[in-house]
PDB file of C-alpha atoms in Angstrom:
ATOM      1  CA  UNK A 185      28.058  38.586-142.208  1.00 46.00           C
ATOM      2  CA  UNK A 186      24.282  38.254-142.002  1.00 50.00           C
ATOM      3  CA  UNK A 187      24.061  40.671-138.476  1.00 48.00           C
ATOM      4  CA  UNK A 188      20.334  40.346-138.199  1.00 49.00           C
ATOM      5  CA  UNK A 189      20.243  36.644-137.178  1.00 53.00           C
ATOM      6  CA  UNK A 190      22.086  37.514-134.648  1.00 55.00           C
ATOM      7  CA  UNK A 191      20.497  40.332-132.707  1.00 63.00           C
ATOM      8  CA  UNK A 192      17.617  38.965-131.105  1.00 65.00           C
ATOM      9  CA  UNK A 193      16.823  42.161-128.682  1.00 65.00           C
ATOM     10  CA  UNK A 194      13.724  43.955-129.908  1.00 65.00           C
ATOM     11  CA  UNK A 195      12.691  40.243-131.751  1.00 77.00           C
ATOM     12  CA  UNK A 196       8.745  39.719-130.935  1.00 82.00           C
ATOM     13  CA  UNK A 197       8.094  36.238-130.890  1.00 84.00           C
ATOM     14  CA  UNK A 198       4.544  35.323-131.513  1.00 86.00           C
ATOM     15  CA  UNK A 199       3.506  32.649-129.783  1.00 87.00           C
ATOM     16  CA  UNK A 200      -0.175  31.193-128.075  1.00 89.00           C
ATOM     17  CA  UNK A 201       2.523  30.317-124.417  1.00 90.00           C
ATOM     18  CA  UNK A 202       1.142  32.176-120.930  1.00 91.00           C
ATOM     19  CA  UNK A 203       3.699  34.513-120.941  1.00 92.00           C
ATOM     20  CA  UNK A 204       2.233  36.053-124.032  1.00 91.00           C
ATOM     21  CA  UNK A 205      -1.016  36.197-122.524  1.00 91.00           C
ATOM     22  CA  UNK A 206       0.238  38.143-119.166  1.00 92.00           C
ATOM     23  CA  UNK A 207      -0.165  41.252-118.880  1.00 92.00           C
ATOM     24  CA  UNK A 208       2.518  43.762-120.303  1.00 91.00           C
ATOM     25  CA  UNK A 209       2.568  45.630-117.407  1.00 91.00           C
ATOM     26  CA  UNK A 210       3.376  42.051-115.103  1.00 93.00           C
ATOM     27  CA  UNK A 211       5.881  40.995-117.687  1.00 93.00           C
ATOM     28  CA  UNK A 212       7.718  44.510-117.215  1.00 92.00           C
ATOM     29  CA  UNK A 213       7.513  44.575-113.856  1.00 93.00           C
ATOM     30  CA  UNK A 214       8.656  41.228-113.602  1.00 93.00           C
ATOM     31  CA  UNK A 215      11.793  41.607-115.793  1.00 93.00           C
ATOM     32  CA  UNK A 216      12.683  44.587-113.704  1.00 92.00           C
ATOM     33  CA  UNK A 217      12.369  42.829-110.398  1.00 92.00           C
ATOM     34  CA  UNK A 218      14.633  40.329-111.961  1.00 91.00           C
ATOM     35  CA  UNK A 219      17.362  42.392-113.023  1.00 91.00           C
ATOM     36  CA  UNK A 220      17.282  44.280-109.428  1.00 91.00           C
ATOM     37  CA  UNK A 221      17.555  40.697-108.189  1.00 91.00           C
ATOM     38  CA  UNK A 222      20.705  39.592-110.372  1.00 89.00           C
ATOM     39  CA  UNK A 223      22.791  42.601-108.665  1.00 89.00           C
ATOM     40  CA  UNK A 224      21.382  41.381-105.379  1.00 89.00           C
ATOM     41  CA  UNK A 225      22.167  38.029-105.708  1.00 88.00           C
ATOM     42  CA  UNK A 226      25.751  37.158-103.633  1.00 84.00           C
ATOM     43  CA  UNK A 227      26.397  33.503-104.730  1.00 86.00           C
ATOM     44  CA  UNK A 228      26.933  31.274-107.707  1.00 88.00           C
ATOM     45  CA  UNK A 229      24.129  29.242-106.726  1.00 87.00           C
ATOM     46  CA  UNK A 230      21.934  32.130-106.830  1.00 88.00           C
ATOM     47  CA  UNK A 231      23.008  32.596-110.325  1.00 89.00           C
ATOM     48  CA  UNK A 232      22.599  29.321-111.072  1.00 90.00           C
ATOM     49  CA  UNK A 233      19.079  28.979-110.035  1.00 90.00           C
ATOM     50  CA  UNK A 234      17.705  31.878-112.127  1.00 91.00           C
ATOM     51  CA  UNK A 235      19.634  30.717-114.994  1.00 91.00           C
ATOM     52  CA  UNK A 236      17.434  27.547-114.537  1.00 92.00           C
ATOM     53  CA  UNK A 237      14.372  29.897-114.206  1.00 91.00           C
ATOM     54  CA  UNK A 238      14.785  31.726-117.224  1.00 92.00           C
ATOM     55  CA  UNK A 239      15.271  28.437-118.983  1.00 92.00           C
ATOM     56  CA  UNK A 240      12.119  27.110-118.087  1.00 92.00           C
ATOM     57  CA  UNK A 241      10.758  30.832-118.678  1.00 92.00           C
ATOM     58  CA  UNK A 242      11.769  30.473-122.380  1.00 91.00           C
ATOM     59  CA  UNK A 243      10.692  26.911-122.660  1.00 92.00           C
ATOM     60  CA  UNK A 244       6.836  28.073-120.786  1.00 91.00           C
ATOM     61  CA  UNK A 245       7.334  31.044-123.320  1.00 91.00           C
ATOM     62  CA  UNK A 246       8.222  28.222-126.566  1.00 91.00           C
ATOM     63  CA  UNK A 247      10.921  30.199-127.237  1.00 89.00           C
ATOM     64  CA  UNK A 248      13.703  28.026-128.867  1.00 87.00           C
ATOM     65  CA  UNK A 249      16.626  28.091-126.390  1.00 85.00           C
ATOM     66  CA  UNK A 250      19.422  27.998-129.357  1.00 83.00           C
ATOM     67  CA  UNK A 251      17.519  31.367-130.652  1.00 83.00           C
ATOM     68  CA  UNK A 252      18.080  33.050-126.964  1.00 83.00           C
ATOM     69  CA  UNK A 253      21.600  32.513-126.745  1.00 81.00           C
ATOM     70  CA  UNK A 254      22.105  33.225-130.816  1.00 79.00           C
ATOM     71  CA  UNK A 255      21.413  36.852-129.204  1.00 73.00           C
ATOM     72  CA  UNK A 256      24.834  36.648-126.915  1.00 77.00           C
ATOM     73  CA  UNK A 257      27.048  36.977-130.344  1.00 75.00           C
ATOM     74  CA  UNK A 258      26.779  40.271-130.474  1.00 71.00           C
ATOM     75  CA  UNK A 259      27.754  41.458-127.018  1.00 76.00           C
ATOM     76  CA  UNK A 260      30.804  38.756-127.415  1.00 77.00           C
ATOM     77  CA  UNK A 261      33.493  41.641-127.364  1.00 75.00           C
ATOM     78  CA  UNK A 262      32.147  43.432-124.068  1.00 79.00           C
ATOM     79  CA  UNK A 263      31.712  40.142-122.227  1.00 81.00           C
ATOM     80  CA  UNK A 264      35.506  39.017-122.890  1.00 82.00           C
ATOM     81  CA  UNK A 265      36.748  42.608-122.185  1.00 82.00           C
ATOM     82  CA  UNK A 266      34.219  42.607-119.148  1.00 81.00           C
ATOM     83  CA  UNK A 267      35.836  39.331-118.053  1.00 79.00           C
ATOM     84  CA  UNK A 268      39.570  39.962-119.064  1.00 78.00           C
ATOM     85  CA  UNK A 269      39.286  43.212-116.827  1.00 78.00           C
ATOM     86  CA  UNK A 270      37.688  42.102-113.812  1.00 75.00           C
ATOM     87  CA  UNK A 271      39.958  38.657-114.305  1.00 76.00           C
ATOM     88  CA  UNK A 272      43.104  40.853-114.038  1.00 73.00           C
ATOM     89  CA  UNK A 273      42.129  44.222-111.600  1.00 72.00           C
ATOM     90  CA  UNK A 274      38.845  42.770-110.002  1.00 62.00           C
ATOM     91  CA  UNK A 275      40.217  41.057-107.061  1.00 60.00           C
ATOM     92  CA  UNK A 276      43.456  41.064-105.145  1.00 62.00           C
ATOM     93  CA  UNK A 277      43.345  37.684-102.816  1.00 62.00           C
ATOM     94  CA  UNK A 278      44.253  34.443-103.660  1.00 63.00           C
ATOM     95  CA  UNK A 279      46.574  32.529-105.011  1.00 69.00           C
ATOM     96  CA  UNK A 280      48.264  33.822-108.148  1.00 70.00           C
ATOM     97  CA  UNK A 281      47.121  31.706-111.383  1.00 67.00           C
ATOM     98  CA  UNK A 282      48.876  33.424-114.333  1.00 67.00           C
ATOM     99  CA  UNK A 283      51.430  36.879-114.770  1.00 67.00           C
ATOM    100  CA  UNK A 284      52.438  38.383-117.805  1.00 65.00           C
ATOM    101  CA  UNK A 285      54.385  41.040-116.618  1.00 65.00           C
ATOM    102  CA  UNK A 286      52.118  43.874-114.784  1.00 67.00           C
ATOM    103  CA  UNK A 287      49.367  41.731-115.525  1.00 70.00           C
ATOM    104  CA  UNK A 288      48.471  39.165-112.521  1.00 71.00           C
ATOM    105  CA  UNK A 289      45.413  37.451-112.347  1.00 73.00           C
ATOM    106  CA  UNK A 290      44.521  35.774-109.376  1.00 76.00           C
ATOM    107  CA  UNK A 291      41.991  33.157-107.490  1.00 76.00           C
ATOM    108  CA  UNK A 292      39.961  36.196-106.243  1.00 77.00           C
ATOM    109  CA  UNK A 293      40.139  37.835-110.170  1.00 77.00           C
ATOM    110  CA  UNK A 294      39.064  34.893-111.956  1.00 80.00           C
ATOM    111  CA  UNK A 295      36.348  34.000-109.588  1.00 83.00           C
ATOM    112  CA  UNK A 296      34.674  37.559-109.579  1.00 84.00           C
ATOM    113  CA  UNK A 297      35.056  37.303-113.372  1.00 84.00           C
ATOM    114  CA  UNK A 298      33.016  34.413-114.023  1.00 87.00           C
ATOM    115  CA  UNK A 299      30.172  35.859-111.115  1.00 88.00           C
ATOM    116  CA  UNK A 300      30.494  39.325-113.086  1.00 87.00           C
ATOM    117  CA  UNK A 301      30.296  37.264-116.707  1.00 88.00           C
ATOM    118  CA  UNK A 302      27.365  34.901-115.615  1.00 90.00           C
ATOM    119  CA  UNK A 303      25.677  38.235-114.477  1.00 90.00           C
ATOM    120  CA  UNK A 304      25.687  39.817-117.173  1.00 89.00           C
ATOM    121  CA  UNK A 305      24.799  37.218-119.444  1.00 90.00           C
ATOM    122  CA  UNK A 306      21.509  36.664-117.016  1.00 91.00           C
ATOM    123  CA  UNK A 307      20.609  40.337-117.512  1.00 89.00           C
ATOM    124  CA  UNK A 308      20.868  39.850-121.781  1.00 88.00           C
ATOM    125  CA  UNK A 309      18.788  36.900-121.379  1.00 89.00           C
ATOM    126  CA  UNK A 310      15.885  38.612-119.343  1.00 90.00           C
ATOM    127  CA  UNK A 311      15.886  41.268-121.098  1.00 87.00           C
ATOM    128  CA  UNK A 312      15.468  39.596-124.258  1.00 88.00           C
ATOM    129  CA  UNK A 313      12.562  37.366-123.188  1.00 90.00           C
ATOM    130  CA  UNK A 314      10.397  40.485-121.997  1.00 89.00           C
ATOM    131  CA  UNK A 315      10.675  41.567-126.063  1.00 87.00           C
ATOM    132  CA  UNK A 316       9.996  37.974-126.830  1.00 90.00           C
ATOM    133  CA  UNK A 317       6.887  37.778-125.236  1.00 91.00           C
ATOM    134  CA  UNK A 318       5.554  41.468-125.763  1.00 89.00           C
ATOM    135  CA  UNK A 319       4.724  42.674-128.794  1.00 86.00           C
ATOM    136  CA  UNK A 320       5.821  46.375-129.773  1.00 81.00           C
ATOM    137  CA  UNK A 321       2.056  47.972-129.308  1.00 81.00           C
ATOM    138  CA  UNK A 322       1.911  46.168-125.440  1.00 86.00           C
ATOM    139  CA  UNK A 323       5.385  47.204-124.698  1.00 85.00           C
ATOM    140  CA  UNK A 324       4.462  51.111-125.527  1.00 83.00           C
ATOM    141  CA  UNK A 325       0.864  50.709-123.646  1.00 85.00           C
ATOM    142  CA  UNK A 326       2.114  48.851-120.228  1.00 87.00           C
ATOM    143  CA  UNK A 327       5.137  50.995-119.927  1.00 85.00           C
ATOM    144  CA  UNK A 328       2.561  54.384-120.944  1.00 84.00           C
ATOM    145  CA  UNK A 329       1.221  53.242-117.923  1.00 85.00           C
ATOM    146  CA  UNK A 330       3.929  52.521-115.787  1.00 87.00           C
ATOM    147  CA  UNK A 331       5.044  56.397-116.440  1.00 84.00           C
ATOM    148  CA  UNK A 332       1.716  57.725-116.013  1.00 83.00           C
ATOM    149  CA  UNK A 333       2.315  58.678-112.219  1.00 85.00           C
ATOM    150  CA  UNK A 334       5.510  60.922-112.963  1.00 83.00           C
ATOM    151  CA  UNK A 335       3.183  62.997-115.988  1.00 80.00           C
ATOM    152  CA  UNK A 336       2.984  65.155-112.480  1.00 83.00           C
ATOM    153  CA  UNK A 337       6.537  66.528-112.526  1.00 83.00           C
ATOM    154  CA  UNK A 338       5.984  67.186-116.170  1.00 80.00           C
ATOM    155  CA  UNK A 339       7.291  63.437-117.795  1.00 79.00           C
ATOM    156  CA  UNK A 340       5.983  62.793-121.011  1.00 80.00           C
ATOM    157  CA  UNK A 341       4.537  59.208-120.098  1.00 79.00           C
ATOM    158  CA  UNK A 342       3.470  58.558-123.753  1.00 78.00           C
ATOM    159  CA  UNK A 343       6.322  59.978-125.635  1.00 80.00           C
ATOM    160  CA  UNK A 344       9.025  58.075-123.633  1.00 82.00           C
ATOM    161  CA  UNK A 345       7.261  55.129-124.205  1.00 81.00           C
ATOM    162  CA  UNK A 346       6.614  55.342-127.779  1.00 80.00           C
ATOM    163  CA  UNK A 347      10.657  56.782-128.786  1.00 82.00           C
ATOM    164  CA  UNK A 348      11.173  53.377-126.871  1.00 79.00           C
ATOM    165  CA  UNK A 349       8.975  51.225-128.534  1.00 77.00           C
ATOM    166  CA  UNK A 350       9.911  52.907-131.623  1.00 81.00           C
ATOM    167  CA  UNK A 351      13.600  52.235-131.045  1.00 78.00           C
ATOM    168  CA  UNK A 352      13.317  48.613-130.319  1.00 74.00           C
ATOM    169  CA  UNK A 353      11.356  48.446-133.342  1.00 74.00           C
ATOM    170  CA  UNK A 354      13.611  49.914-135.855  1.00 79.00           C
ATOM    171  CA  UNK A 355      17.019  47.970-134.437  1.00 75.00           C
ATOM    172  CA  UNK A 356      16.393  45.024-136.949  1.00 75.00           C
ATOM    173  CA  UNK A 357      15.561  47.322-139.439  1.00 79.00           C
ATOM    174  CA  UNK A 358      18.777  49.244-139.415  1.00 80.00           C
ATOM    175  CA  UNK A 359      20.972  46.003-138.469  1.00 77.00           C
ATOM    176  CA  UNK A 360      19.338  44.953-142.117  1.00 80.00           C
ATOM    177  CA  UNK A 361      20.181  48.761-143.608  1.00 83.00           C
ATOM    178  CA  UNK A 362      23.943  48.352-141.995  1.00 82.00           C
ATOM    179  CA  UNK A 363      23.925  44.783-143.805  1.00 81.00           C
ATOM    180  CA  UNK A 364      23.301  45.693-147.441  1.00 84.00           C
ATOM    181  CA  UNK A 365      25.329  48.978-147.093  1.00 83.00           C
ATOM    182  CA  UNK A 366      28.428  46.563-146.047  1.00 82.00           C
ATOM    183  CA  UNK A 367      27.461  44.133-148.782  1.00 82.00           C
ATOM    184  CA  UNK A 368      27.499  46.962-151.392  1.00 82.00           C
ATOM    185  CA  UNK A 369      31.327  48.266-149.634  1.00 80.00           C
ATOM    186  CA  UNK A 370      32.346  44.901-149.900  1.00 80.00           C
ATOM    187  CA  UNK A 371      31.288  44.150-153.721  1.00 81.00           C
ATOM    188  CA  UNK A 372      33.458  47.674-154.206  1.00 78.00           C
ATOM    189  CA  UNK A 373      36.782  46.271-152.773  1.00 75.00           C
ATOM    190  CA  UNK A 374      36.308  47.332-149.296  1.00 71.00           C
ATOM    191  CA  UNK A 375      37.722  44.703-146.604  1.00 72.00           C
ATOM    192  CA  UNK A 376      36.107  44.981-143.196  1.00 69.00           C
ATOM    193  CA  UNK A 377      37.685  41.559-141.670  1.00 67.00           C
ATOM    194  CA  UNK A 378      41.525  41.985-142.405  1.00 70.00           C
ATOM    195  CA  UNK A 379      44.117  44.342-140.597  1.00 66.00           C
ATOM    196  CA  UNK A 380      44.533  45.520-137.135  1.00 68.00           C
ATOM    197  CA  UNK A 381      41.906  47.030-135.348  1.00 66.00           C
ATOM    198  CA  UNK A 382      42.392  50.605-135.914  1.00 71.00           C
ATOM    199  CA  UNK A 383      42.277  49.508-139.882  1.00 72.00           C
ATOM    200  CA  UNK A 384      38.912  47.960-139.188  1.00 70.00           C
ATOM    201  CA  UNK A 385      37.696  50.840-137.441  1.00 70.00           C
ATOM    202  CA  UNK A 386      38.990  53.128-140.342  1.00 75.00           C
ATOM    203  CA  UNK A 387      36.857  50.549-142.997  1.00 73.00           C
ATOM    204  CA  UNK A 388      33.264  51.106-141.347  1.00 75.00           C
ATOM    205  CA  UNK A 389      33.578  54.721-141.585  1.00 77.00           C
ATOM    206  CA  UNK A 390      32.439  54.502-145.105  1.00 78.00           C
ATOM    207  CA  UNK A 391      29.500  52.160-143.523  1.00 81.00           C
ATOM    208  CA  UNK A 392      28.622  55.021-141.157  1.00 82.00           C
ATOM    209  CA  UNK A 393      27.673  57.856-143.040  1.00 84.00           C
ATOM    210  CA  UNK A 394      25.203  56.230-145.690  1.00 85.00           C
ATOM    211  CA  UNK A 395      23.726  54.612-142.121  1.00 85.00           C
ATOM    212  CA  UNK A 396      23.768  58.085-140.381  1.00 87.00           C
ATOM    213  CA  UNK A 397      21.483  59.610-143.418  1.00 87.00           C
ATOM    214  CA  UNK A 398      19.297  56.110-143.887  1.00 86.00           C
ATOM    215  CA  UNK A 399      18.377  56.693-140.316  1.00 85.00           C
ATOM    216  CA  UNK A 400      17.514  60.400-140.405  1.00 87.00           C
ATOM    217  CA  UNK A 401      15.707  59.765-143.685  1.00 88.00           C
ATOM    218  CA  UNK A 402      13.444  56.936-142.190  1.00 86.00           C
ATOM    219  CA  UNK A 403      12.717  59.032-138.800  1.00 85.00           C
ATOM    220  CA  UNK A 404      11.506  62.138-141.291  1.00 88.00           C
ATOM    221  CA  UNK A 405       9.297  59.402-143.396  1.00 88.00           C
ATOM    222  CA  UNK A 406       7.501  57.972-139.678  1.00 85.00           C
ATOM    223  CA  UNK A 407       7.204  61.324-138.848  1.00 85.00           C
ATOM    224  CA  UNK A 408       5.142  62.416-141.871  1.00 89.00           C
ATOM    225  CA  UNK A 409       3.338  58.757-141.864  1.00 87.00           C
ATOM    226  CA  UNK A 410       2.201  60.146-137.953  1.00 83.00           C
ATOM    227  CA  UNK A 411       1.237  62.914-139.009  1.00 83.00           C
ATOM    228  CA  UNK A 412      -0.709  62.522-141.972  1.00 87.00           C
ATOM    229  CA  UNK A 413      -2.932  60.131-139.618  1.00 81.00           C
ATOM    230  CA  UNK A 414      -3.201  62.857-137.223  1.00 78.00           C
ATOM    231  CA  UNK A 415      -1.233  61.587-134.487  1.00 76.00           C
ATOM    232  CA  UNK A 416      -1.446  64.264-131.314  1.00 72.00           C
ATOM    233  CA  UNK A 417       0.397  62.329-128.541  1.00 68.00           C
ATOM    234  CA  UNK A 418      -1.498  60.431-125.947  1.00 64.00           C
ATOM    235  CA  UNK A 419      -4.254  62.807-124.973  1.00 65.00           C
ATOM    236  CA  UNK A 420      -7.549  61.349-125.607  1.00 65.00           C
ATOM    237  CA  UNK A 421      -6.161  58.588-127.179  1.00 67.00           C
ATOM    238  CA  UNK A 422      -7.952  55.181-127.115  1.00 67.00           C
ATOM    239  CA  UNK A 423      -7.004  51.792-127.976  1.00 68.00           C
ATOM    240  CA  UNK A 424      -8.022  48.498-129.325  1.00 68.00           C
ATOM    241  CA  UNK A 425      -7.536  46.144-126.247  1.00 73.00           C
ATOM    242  CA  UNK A 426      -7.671  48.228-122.578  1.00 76.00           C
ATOM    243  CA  UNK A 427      -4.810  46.606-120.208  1.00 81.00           C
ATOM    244  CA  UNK A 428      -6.459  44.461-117.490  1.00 84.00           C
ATOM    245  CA  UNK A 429      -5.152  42.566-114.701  1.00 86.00           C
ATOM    246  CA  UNK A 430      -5.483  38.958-114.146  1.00 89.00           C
ATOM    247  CA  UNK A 431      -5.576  36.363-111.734  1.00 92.00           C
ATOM    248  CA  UNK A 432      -2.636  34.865-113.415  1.00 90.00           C
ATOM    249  CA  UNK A 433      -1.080  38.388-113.212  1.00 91.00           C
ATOM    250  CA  UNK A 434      -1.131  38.667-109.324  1.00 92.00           C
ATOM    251  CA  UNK A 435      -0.038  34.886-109.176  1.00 92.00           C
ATOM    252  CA  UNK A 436       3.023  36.179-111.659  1.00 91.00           C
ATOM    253  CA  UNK A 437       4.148  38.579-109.701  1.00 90.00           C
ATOM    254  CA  UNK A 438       3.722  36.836-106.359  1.00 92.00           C
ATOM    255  CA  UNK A 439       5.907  34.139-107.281  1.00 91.00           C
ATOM    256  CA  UNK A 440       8.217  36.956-109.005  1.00 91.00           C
ATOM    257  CA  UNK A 441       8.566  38.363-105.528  1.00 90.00           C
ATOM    258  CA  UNK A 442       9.226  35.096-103.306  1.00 90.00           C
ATOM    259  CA  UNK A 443      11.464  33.615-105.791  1.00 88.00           C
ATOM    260  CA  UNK A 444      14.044  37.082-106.007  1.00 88.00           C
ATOM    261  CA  UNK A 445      13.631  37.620-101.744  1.00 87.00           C
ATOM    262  CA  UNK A 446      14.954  33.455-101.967  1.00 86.00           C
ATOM    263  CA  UNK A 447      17.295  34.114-104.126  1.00 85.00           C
ATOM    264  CA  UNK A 448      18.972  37.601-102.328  1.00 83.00           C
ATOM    265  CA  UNK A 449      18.746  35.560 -98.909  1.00 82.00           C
ATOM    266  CA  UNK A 450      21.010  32.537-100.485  1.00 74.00           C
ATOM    267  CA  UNK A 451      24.243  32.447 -99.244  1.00 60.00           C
TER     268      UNK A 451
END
């Protein structure tokens, strides 16, 4: 029942590791070079050697592996219906391996399934680490910069950045809220584990409305908190620590580079 040790996304990590001394903007572009990569990558040995690197990402990060893939348990249900789907309508070839009526899933199915599965846990995985090893101010100030060249066509660099480092912020927070309000249903009779689906679905409605108004009451609470300490956006804003690239920065993303142009070309 306890749904926050289980959602790892948005989880900083604090740690003294080189990946939490990189740059934000390095670790960002990095993660997004990677994820290109993963829908580049045409072979299960492709997969399976960035799997290995984001191990040995996590362990250079000291980032507990068992905590990494505690994070898959909640995006169980869209990686079996993900698999089940491409299993029995992804491929056509092959030899047949199982029917149940309309339903045939082949050699062809099966095998794109597990590429398709394997992908998407990869991209869970990377994403996660970047939030591991970037704290919530970094995240908003490398990807403030990031935007900064689009502020031309009228983007608001600052404000997209902070509703996102806002909303990876407040996801434990209202995994927590979502907890005690189902602890509270449940101490009132209310079953959310028992009947058929639809029945489950009908038992977190009562979950979703006190969740609905904790939300909207915590928004209108950081908005006054902002504004009573005067905060007008990001014009002529300064900060604590200015973002500087390293040596170790241009060696990141040089070996960021080589590794996903090896990986693409593996057949």
């Amino acid at each position: 029942m306890e749904l926050t040790r289980y959602i790892t996304v948005g989880q900083y990590l604090p740690r003294s590791s080189p990946l939490h001394r990189l740059d934000p903007r390095t670790k960002i572009l990095a993660t997004t070079a990677l994820m290109v990569t993963l829908f580049l990558i045409p072979s299960f040995a492709g997969l399976g050697l960035l799997a290995a690197g984001l191990i040995a990402l996590l362990v250079l990060g000291q980032i507990p592996l068992g905590y990494a893939l505690r994070g898959l348990r909640p995006i169980a249900v869209l990686l079996l219906l993900t698999v089940f789907l491409n299993t029995f309508f992804g491929g056509d070839g092959g030899r047949t391996l199982f029917q149940a009526g309309p339903l045939v899933a082949t050699e062809e199915g099966f095998r794109r399934a597990l590429f398709v599965g394997s992908r998407f846990i990869l991209l869970v995985t990377a994403a996660t680490l970047l939030t591991f090893v970037t704290s919530p101010v970094e995240l908003t100030d490398g990807l403030e910069w990031l935007l900064r060249p689009f502020r031309r066509v009228g983007v608001p660099a600052h404000e997209l950045a902070m509703m996102m480092s806002i909303a990876l912020r407040f996801i434990p927070t209202l995994l927590e809220e979502t907890e005690k309000i189902m602890k509270a249903q449940m101490a009132r009779g209310a079953e959310f584990g028992q009947g058929s689906i639809l029945r489950r679905a009908r038992a977190f409605v009562p979950v979703l409305v006190p969740l609905l108004i904790s939300a909207f009451r915590r928004s209108e609470e950081l908005a006054l908190a902002m504004e009573a300490r005067c905060y007008r956006g990001g014009d002529g804003r300064t900060r604590m620590k200015e973002l500087r690239w390293r040596i170790a920065d241009l060696v990141a993303g040089a070996f960021v580079i080589a590794v996903s142009a090896a990986l693409v070309s593996l057949r």
